[in-house]
mmCIF file with all atom_site columns, C-alpha atoms in Angstrom:
data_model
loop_
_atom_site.group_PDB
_atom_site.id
_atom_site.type_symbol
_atom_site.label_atom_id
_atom_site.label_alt_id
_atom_site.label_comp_id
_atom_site.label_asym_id
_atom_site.label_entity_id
_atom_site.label_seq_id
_atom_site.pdbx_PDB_ins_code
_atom_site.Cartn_x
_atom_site.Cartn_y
_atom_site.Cartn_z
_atom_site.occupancy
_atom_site.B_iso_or_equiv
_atom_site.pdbx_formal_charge
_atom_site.auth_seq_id
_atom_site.auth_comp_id
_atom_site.auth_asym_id
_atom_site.auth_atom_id
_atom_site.pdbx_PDB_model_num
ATOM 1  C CA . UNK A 1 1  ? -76.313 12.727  240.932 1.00 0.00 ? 1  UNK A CA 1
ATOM 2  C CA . UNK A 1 2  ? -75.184 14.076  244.158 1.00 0.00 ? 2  UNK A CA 1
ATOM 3  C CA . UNK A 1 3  ? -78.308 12.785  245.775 1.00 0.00 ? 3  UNK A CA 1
ATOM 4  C CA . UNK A 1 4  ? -77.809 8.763   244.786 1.00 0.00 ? 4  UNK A CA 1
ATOM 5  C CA . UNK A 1 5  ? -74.424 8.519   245.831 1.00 0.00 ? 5  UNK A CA 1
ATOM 6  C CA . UNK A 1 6  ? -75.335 10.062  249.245 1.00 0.00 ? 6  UNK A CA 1
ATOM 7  C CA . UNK A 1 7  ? -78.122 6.802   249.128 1.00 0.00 ? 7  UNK A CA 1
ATOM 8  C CA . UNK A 1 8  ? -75.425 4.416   248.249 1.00 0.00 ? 8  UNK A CA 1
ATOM 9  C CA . UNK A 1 9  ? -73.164 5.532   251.077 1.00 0.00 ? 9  UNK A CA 1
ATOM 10 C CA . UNK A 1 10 ? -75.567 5.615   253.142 1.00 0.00 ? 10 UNK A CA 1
ATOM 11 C CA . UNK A 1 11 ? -76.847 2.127   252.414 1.00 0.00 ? 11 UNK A CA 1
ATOM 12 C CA . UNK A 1 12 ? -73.673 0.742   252.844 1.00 0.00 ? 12 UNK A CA 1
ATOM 13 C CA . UNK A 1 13 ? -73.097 2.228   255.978 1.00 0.00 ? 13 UNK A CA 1
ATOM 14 C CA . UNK A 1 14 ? -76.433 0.319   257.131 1.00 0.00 ? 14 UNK A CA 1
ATOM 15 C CA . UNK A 1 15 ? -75.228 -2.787  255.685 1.00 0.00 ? 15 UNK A CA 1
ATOM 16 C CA . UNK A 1 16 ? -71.907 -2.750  257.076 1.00 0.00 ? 16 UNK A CA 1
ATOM 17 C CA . UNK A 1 17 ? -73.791 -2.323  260.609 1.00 0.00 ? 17 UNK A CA 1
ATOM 18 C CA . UNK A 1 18 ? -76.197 -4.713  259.861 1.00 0.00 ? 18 UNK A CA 1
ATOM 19 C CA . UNK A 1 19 ? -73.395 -7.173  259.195 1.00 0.00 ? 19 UNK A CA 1
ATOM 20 C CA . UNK A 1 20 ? -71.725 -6.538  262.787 1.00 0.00 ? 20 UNK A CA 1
ATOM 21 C CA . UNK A 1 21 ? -74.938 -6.688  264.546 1.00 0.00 ? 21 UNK A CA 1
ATOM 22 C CA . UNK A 1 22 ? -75.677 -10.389 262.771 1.00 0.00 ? 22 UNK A CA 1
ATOM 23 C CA . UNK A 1 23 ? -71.911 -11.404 263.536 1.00 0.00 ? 23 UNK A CA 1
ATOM 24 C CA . UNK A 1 24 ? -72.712 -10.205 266.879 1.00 0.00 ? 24 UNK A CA 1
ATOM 25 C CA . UNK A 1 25 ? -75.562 -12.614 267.717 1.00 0.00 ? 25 UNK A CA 1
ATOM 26 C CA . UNK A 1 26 ? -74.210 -15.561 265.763 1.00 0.00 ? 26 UNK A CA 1
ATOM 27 C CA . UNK A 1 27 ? -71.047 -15.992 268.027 1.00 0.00 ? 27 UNK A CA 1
ATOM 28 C CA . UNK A 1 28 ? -73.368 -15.287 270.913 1.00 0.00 ? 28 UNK A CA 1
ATOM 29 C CA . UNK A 1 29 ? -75.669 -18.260 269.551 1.00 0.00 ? 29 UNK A CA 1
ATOM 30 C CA . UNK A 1 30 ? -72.949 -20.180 268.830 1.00 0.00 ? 30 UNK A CA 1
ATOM 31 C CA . UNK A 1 31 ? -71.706 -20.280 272.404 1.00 0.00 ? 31 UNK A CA 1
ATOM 32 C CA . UNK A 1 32 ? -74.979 -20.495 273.996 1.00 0.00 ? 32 UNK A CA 1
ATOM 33 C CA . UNK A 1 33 ? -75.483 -23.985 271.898 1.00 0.00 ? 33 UNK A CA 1
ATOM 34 C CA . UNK A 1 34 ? -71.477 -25.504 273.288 1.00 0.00 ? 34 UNK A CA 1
ATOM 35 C CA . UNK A 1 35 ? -73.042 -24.387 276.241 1.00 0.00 ? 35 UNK A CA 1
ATOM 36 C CA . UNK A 1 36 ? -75.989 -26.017 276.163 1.00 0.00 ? 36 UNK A CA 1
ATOM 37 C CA . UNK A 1 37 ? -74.291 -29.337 274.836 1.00 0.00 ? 37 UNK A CA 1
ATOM 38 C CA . UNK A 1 38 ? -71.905 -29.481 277.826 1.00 0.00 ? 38 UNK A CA 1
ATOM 39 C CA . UNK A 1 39 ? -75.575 -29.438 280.270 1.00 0.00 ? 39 UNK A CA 1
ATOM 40 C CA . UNK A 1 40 ? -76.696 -32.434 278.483 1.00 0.00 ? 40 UNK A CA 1
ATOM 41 C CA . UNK A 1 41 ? -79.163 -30.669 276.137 1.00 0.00 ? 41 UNK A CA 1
ATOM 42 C CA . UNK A 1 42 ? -78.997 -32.668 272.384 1.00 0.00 ? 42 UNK A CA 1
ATOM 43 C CA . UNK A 1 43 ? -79.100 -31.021 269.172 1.00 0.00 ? 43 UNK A CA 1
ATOM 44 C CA . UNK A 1 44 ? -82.712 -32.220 268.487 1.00 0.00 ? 44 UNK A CA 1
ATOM 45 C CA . UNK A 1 45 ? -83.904 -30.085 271.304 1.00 0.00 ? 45 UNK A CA 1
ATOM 46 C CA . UNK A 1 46 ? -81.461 -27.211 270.557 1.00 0.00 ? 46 UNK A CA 1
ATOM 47 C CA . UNK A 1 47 ? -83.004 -27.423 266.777 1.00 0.00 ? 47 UNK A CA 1
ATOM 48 C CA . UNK A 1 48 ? -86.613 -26.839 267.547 1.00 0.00 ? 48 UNK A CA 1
ATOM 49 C CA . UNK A 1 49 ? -85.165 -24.184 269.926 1.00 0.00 ? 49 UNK A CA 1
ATOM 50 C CA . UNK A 1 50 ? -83.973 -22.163 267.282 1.00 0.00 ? 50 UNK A CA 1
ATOM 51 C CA . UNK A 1 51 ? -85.643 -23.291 263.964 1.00 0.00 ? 51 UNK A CA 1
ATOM 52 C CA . UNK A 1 52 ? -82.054 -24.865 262.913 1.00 0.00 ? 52 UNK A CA 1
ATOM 53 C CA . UNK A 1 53 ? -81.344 -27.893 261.383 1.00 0.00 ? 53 UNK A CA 1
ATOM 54 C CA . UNK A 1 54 ? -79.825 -30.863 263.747 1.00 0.00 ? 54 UNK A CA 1
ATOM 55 C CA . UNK A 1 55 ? -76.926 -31.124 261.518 1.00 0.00 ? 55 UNK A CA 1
ATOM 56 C CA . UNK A 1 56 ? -75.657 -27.782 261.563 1.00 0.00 ? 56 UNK A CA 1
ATOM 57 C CA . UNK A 1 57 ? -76.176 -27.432 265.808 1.00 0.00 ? 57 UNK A CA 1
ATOM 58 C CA . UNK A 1 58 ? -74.454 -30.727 266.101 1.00 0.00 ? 58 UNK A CA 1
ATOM 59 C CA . UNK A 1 59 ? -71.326 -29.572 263.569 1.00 0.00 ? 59 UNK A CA 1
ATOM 60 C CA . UNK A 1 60 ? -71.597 -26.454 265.656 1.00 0.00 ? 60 UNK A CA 1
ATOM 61 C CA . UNK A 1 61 ? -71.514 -27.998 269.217 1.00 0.00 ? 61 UNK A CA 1
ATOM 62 C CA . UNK A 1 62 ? -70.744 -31.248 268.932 1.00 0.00 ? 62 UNK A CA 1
ATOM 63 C CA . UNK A 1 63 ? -70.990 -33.692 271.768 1.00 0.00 ? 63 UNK A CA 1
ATOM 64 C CA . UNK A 1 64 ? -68.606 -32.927 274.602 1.00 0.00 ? 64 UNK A CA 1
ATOM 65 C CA . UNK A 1 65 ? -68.760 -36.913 275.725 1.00 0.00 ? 65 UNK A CA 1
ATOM 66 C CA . UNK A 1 66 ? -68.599 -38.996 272.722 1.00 0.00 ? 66 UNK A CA 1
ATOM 67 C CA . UNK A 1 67 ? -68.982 -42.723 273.420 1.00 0.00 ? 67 UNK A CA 1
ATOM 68 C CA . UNK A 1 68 ? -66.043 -44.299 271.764 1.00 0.00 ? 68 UNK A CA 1
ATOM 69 C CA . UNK A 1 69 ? -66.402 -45.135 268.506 1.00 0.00 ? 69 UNK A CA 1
ATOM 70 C CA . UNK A 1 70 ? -66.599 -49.290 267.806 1.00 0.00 ? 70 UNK A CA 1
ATOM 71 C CA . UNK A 1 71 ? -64.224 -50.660 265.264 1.00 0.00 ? 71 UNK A CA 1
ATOM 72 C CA . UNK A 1 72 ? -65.009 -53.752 262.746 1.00 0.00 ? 72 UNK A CA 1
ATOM 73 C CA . UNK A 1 73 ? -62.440 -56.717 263.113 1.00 0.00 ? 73 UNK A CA 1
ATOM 74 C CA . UNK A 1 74 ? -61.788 -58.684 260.147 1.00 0.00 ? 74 UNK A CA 1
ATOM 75 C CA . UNK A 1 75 ? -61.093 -62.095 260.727 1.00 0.00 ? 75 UNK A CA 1
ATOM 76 C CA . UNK A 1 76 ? -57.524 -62.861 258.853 1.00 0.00 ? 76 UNK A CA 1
ATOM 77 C CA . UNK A 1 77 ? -57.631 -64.318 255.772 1.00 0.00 ? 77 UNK A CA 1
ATOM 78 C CA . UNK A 1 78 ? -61.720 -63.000 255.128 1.00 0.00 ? 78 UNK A CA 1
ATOM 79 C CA . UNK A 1 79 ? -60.551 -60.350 252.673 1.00 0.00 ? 79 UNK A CA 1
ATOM 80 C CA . UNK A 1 80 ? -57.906 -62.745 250.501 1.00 0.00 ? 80 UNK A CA 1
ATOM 81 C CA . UNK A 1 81 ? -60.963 -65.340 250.188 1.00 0.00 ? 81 UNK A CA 1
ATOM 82 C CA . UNK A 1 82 ? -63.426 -62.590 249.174 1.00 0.00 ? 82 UNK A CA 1
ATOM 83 C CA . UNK A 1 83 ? -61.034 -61.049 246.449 1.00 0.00 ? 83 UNK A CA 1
ATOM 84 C CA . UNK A 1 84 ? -60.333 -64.819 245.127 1.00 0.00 ? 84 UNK A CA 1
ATOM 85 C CA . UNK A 1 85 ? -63.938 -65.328 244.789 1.00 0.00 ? 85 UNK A CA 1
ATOM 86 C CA . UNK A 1 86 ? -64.064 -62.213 242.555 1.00 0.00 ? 86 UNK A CA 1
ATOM 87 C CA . UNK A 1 87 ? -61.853 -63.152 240.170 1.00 0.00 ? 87 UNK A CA 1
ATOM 88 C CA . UNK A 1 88 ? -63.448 -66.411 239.006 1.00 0.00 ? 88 UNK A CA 1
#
């Protein structure tokens, strides 16, 4: 009985170690990616890099430029003559 719970402390010792170590190296990848982003390198590149998906590097470092974004202008009147057309 002794012997198992010496294994189960143990184990979680190793876990709880294992857990720092990957916390570790995820903040370092995580700022090696802004890092990247601010020298121009896109998220494509940075994904085949490190066997991520595009998404998640470019929710991680997004782009440090964005171009703005455009708007849509509706012409006045456009949505009053669309919703009387739906209620024929």
């Amino acid at each position: 009985m002794e012997d198992i719970r010496d294994k189960v402390q143990a184990a979680a010792k190793k876990r709880a170690r294992a857990k720092d170590a990957f916390t570790r190296a995820d903040t370092e990848l995580r700022d090696l990616l802004v890092t990247a982003r601010t020298e121009d390198i896109g998220p494509s590149e940075l994904a085949r890099l490190t066997g991520l998906t595009r998404e998640w590097v470019a929710k991680i470092a997004p782009d440090p430029d964005p171009k703005p974004r455009r708007t849509v202008k509706v012409p006045k009147g456009t949505l009053d003559r669309i919703r009387g057309t739906d209620s024929d």
